[in-house]
Amino acid sequence: MKRTDGAALAAIFAVLGAGAVVAQTDPIAARMALMKGNNDNATVVVQMVKGQAAFDAGKVDAAFAQWAETAQKLPGLFPDNSKTGQKTRAAPKIWMTKADFDAKAAEFAKVVAGNRDKAKASLVGLRAAVPVVADACDNCHKDYRLAKQ
Amino acid sequence: MFRKLVIVAALAAAVVAPAFWYLTIPATIPANAFTSHTGDLANGRTMFLIGGCSSCHAVPEQKDATLLGGGLALHSPFGVFYVPNISSDDKDGIGGWSEAQFVTAMVKGTSPGGEHLYPALPYTSYQRIRIDDLRDLFAYLKTLPAISGKVREHDLPFPFNIRRTLGIWKLLFLDGKAFTPDAAQSAQWNRGAYLVNGPGHCAECHSPRNLLGAIVASRRFTGGQSPTGQGGVPNITQGKLHDWKVEDFVETLETGMTPDSDRVGGPMVEVVANTKQLSAADREAIAVYLKSLPAPK
């Protein structure tokens, strides 16, 4: 029995390892994973704002940490060979005005950093911070993200 | 043989040209068609928001939606349209227009100079707006800042640069009908239907278009091409959004967050920036109507 567990664990690590390699070499998958994380964290936070979940400073902080990570990594995940594929919703405009795209990512980073303490301090603070962060998301999405089909 | 050709050509010139001329005369609404009206600015602002005027007419690359100096480039299969200045400026905007000229532009697609406007201005939808709502909108627009400067001419290849040909397009696709409520439906549903099909002009992006650039009526709301020229616009009928509840439509219009916790993208971001400022009752009315859109056959 123990041997089987070991084999299963080894198999899991092999899969995880392969996933990590893919993430490093596949920018589309990497940015999709970041966006998926943003989305999952937004769900958690919005549930608190709506009173569907209890306020949890730790989860709020984790959400802001992950959004900060996105802002920092995102500009480096759009090499020229990643314009299409895997149902990416990245707009071609990203590569046409990359400097503006990067500036908007930096702006997002600033908004996330500037609202983090307030958001994790209290539900009132979180309520004030969420629309500001959402605006920063949209500020980039309106030019650089295609609609879902 | 040559004589025959000459006769045919003469006939064509004598019959077809005047017929074309007559059929393509830009329609106008005379000033004396209006009785006196006191502009309701709050209602005018509602029309401004649901109409999404600023999404196209606001000066690009800045955040104030009330600066309607124009200049945005709209990429279409027919060429590039440059959105005009509709600020309250007397010379370069619409500050010098009469109420009748404004209503004529919105309903008939005819400029104060008596020329056809291109249907990039979605008058196929705006013709359904009630006249009093248009007058309120005009009163509201006049309260916004004046911005000087004319926008450059559209960049359209022949024959699309001949405005007179739009007269034929209008004969085919501008039916001239006002919004008629459906007596079998609730007042709320009818309010939603009015906002969506009139000022909201949702179908203008959310529908496929034919070779002449008109909406394919049988495929209304089943998705189209983005006016930015990049990407598509989703199907919003129940053929696609059958899992969405009325509350989900409301939430999307209020916060930009879709039921899967995702956010809207592309030009819909600016639509939501407007719909979030509407009254809750209007958002609910829109949601109730959208939830009733059948899947295409």
PDB file of C-alpha atoms in Angstrom, chain A residues 2-149:
ATOM      1  CA  LYS A   2       2.733   2.393   0.968  1.00  0.00           C
ATOM      2  CA  ARG A   3       4.493   1.805  -2.329  1.00  0.00           C
ATOM      3  CA  THR A   4       1.357   2.668  -4.250  1.00  0.00           C
ATOM      4  CA  ASP A   5       1.051   5.945  -2.293  1.00  0.00           C
ATOM      5  CA  GLY A   6       4.627   6.726  -3.120  1.00  0.00           C
ATOM      6  CA  ALA A   7       4.033   6.070  -6.789  1.00  0.00           C
ATOM      7  CA  ALA A   8       0.916   8.224  -6.760  1.00  0.00           C
ATOM      8  CA  LEU A   9       2.813  11.049  -5.048  1.00  0.00           C
ATOM      9  CA  ALA A  10       5.608  10.743  -7.581  1.00  0.00           C
ATOM     10  CA  ALA A  11       3.064  10.916 -10.377  1.00  0.00           C
ATOM     11  CA  ILE A  12       1.477  14.029  -8.836  1.00  0.00           C
ATOM     12  CA  PHE A  13       4.862  15.727  -8.512  1.00  0.00           C
ATOM     13  CA  ALA A  14       5.657  14.812 -12.095  1.00  0.00           C
ATOM     14  CA  VAL A  15       2.422  16.443 -13.276  1.00  0.00           C
ATOM     15  CA  LEU A  16       2.969  19.516 -11.091  1.00  0.00           C
ATOM     16  CA  GLY A  17       6.520  19.809 -12.336  1.00  0.00           C
ATOM     17  CA  ALA A  18       5.399  19.560 -15.933  1.00  0.00           C
ATOM     18  CA  GLY A  19       2.769  22.234 -15.237  1.00  0.00           C
ATOM     19  CA  ALA A  20       5.399  24.573 -13.833  1.00  0.00           C
ATOM     20  CA  VAL A  21       7.574  24.058 -16.888  1.00  0.00           C
ATOM     21  CA  VAL A  22       4.632  24.790 -19.178  1.00  0.00           C
ATOM     22  CA  ALA A  23       3.887  27.972 -17.238  1.00  0.00           C
ATOM     23  CA  GLN A  24       7.446  29.160 -17.686  1.00  0.00           C
ATOM     24  CA  THR A  25       7.642  28.494 -21.384  1.00  0.00           C
ATOM     25  CA  ASP A  26       4.045  29.198 -22.336  1.00  0.00           C
ATOM     26  CA  PRO A  27       3.215  32.869 -21.764  1.00  0.00           C
ATOM     27  CA  ILE A  28      -0.426  32.496 -22.822  1.00  0.00           C
ATOM     28  CA  ALA A  29      -1.021  29.774 -20.214  1.00  0.00           C
ATOM     29  CA  ALA A  30       0.879  31.819 -17.625  1.00  0.00           C
ATOM     30  CA  ARG A  31      -1.154  34.983 -18.124  1.00  0.00           C
ATOM     31  CA  MET A  32      -4.388  32.990 -18.230  1.00  0.00           C
ATOM     32  CA  ALA A  33      -3.441  31.461 -14.896  1.00  0.00           C
ATOM     33  CA  LEU A  34      -2.795  34.919 -13.439  1.00  0.00           C
ATOM     34  CA  MET A  35      -6.124  36.227 -14.708  1.00  0.00           C
ATOM     35  CA  LYS A  36      -7.887  33.165 -13.356  1.00  0.00           C
ATOM     36  CA  GLY A  37      -6.294  33.884  -9.981  1.00  0.00           C
ATOM     37  CA  ASN A  38      -7.418  37.529 -10.156  1.00  0.00           C
ATOM     38  CA  ASN A  39     -10.905  36.327 -10.902  1.00  0.00           C
ATOM     39  CA  ASP A  40     -10.992  33.775  -8.057  1.00  0.00           C
ATOM     40  CA  ASN A  41      -9.751  36.372  -5.591  1.00  0.00           C
ATOM     41  CA  ALA A  42     -12.265  38.906  -6.868  1.00  0.00           C
ATOM     42  CA  THR A  43     -15.032  36.378  -6.205  1.00  0.00           C
ATOM     43  CA  VAL A  44     -13.873  35.904  -2.599  1.00  0.00           C
ATOM     44  CA  VAL A  45     -13.630  39.640  -1.966  1.00  0.00           C
ATOM     45  CA  VAL A  46     -16.909  40.552  -3.659  1.00  0.00           C
ATOM     46  CA  GLN A  47     -18.729  37.955  -1.561  1.00  0.00           C
ATOM     47  CA  MET A  48     -17.496  39.786   1.536  1.00  0.00           C
ATOM     48  CA  VAL A  49     -18.588  43.132   0.110  1.00  0.00           C
ATOM     49  CA  LYS A  50     -22.049  41.754  -0.585  1.00  0.00           C
ATOM     50  CA  GLY A  51     -22.360  40.188   2.849  1.00  0.00           C
ATOM     51  CA  GLN A  52     -22.423  36.674   1.431  1.00  0.00           C
ATOM     52  CA  ALA A  53     -19.225  35.809   3.310  1.00  0.00           C
ATOM     53  CA  ALA A  54     -17.654  37.061   6.557  1.00  0.00           C
ATOM     54  CA  PHE A  55     -14.915  39.680   6.314  1.00  0.00           C
ATOM     55  CA  ASP A  56     -11.535  37.949   6.499  1.00  0.00           C
ATOM     56  CA  ALA A  57      -8.497  40.232   6.563  1.00  0.00           C
ATOM     57  CA  GLY A  58      -6.162  37.355   5.698  1.00  0.00           C
ATOM     58  CA  LYS A  59      -8.080  36.479   2.529  1.00  0.00           C
ATOM     59  CA  VAL A  60      -8.271  40.143   1.538  1.00  0.00           C
ATOM     60  CA  ASP A  61      -4.529  40.487   1.961  1.00  0.00           C
ATOM     61  CA  ALA A  62      -3.933  37.331  -0.058  1.00  0.00           C
ATOM     62  CA  ALA A  63      -6.120  38.698  -2.843  1.00  0.00           C
ATOM     63  CA  PHE A  64      -4.185  41.965  -2.971  1.00  0.00           C
ATOM     64  CA  ALA A  65      -0.911  40.048  -2.908  1.00  0.00           C
ATOM     65  CA  GLN A  66      -1.971  38.003  -5.902  1.00  0.00           C
ATOM     66  CA  TRP A  67      -3.194  41.071  -7.808  1.00  0.00           C
ATOM     67  CA  ALA A  68       0.150  42.758  -7.106  1.00  0.00           C
ATOM     68  CA  GLU A  69       1.900  39.691  -8.508  1.00  0.00           C
ATOM     69  CA  THR A  70      -0.223  39.909 -11.654  1.00  0.00           C
ATOM     70  CA  ALA A  71       0.598  43.566 -12.141  1.00  0.00           C
ATOM     71  CA  GLN A  72       4.272  42.864 -11.785  1.00  0.00           C
ATOM     72  CA  LYS A  73       4.468  39.795 -14.039  1.00  0.00           C
ATOM     73  CA  LEU A  74       1.953  40.663 -16.730  1.00  0.00           C
ATOM     74  CA  PRO A  75       3.977  43.071 -18.893  1.00  0.00           C
ATOM     75  CA  GLY A  76       6.601  40.364 -19.445  1.00  0.00           C
ATOM     76  CA  LEU A  77       4.121  37.775 -20.672  1.00  0.00           C
ATOM     77  CA  PHE A  78       3.371  39.131 -24.128  1.00  0.00           C
ATOM     78  CA  PRO A  79       6.244  38.104 -26.410  1.00  0.00           C
ATOM     79  CA  ASP A  80       5.608  38.390 -30.158  1.00  0.00           C
ATOM     80  CA  ASN A  81       4.978  34.667 -30.524  1.00  0.00           C
ATOM     81  CA  SER A  82       2.018  34.750 -28.103  1.00  0.00           C
ATOM     82  CA  LYS A  83      -0.502  36.771 -30.096  1.00  0.00           C
ATOM     83  CA  THR A  84      -2.907  33.922 -30.807  1.00  0.00           C
ATOM     84  CA  GLY A  85      -3.795  30.480 -29.538  1.00  0.00           C
ATOM     85  CA  GLN A  86      -5.520  28.830 -26.581  1.00  0.00           C
ATOM     86  CA  LYS A  87      -8.554  31.088 -26.991  1.00  0.00           C
ATOM     87  CA  THR A  88      -6.533  34.044 -25.741  1.00  0.00           C
ATOM     88  CA  ARG A  89      -8.548  37.218 -25.273  1.00  0.00           C
ATOM     89  CA  ALA A  90      -5.510  39.442 -25.544  1.00  0.00           C
ATOM     90  CA  ALA A  91      -6.313  42.173 -28.094  1.00  0.00           C
ATOM     91  CA  PRO A  92      -3.828  42.691 -30.967  1.00  0.00           C
ATOM     92  CA  LYS A  93      -3.648  46.293 -29.764  1.00  0.00           C
ATOM     93  CA  ILE A  94      -1.369  45.166 -26.893  1.00  0.00           C
ATOM     94  CA  TRP A  95       1.470  44.686 -29.353  1.00  0.00           C
ATOM     95  CA  MET A  96       0.668  47.901 -31.222  1.00  0.00           C
ATOM     96  CA  THR A  97       0.882  50.180 -28.162  1.00  0.00           C
ATOM     97  CA  LYS A  98       2.882  48.071 -25.723  1.00  0.00           C
ATOM     98  CA  ALA A  99       4.264  51.066 -23.819  1.00  0.00           C
ATOM     99  CA  ASP A 100       0.741  52.226 -22.983  1.00  0.00           C
ATOM    100  CA  PHE A 101      -0.208  48.673 -22.002  1.00  0.00           C
ATOM    101  CA  ASP A 102       2.775  48.497 -19.645  1.00  0.00           C
ATOM    102  CA  ALA A 103       1.894  51.911 -18.211  1.00  0.00           C
ATOM    103  CA  LYS A 104      -1.620  50.698 -17.465  1.00  0.00           C
ATOM    104  CA  ALA A 105      -0.246  47.596 -15.732  1.00  0.00           C
ATOM    105  CA  ALA A 106       1.944  49.910 -13.631  1.00  0.00           C
ATOM    106  CA  GLU A 107      -1.096  52.017 -12.822  1.00  0.00           C
ATOM    107  CA  PHE A 108      -2.925  48.870 -11.707  1.00  0.00           C
ATOM    108  CA  ALA A 109       0.046  47.987  -9.474  1.00  0.00           C
ATOM    109  CA  LYS A 110      -0.129  51.438  -7.907  1.00  0.00           C
ATOM    110  CA  VAL A 111      -3.869  51.199  -7.220  1.00  0.00           C
ATOM    111  CA  VAL A 112      -3.485  47.728  -5.702  1.00  0.00           C
ATOM    112  CA  ALA A 113      -0.633  48.852  -3.454  1.00  0.00           C
ATOM    113  CA  GLY A 114      -2.421  52.054  -2.477  1.00  0.00           C
ATOM    114  CA  ASN A 115      -5.636  50.325  -1.419  1.00  0.00           C
ATOM    115  CA  ARG A 116      -4.264  47.196   0.243  1.00  0.00           C
ATOM    116  CA  ASP A 117      -3.972  48.465   3.843  1.00  0.00           C
ATOM    117  CA  LYS A 118      -7.340  50.151   3.789  1.00  0.00           C
ATOM    118  CA  ALA A 119      -9.020  47.055   2.332  1.00  0.00           C
ATOM    119  CA  LYS A 120      -7.685  44.603   4.864  1.00  0.00           C
ATOM    120  CA  ALA A 121      -8.332  46.941   7.823  1.00  0.00           C
ATOM    121  CA  SER A 122     -12.121  46.699   7.764  1.00  0.00           C
ATOM    122  CA  LEU A 123     -15.163  45.836   5.725  1.00  0.00           C
ATOM    123  CA  VAL A 124     -15.838  49.564   5.289  1.00  0.00           C
ATOM    124  CA  GLY A 125     -12.359  49.985   3.867  1.00  0.00           C
ATOM    125  CA  LEU A 126     -12.790  46.975   1.601  1.00  0.00           C
ATOM    126  CA  ARG A 127     -16.082  48.355   0.292  1.00  0.00           C
ATOM    127  CA  ALA A 128     -14.352  51.589  -0.639  1.00  0.00           C
ATOM    128  CA  ALA A 129     -11.346  49.864  -2.200  1.00  0.00           C
ATOM    129  CA  VAL A 130     -13.041  47.277  -4.415  1.00  0.00           C
ATOM    130  CA  PRO A 131     -14.633  49.662  -6.964  1.00  0.00           C
ATOM    131  CA  VAL A 132     -11.338  51.544  -7.273  1.00  0.00           C
ATOM    132  CA  VAL A 133      -9.443  48.345  -8.016  1.00  0.00           C
ATOM    133  CA  ALA A 134     -12.179  47.203 -10.404  1.00  0.00           C
ATOM    134  CA  ASP A 135     -11.843  50.497 -12.298  1.00  0.00           C
ATOM    135  CA  ALA A 136      -8.122  49.838 -12.648  1.00  0.00           C
ATOM    136  CA  CYS A 137      -8.905  46.384 -14.097  1.00  0.00           C
ATOM    137  CA  ASP A 138     -11.336  47.918 -16.568  1.00  0.00           C
ATOM    138  CA  ASN A 139      -8.946  50.693 -17.474  1.00  0.00           C
ATOM    139  CA  CYS A 140      -6.818  48.072 -19.201  1.00  0.00           C
ATOM    140  CA  HIS A 141      -9.562  45.670 -20.284  1.00  0.00           C
ATOM    141  CA  LYS A 142     -11.427  48.228 -22.348  1.00  0.00           C
ATOM    142  CA  ASP A 143      -8.569  48.593 -24.806  1.00  0.00           C
ATOM    143  CA  TYR A 144      -6.652  45.381 -24.439  1.00  0.00           C
ATOM    144  CA  ARG A 145      -9.050  42.561 -23.765  1.00  0.00           C
ATOM    145  CA  LEU A 146     -11.404  41.032 -26.304  1.00  0.00           C
ATOM    146  CA  ALA A 147     -14.954  39.983 -25.447  1.00  0.00           C
ATOM    147  CA  LYS A 148     -15.641  36.394 -24.498  1.00  0.00           C
ATOM    148  CA  GLN A 149     -17.218  34.439 -27.352  1.00  0.00           C
TER     149      GLN A 149
END
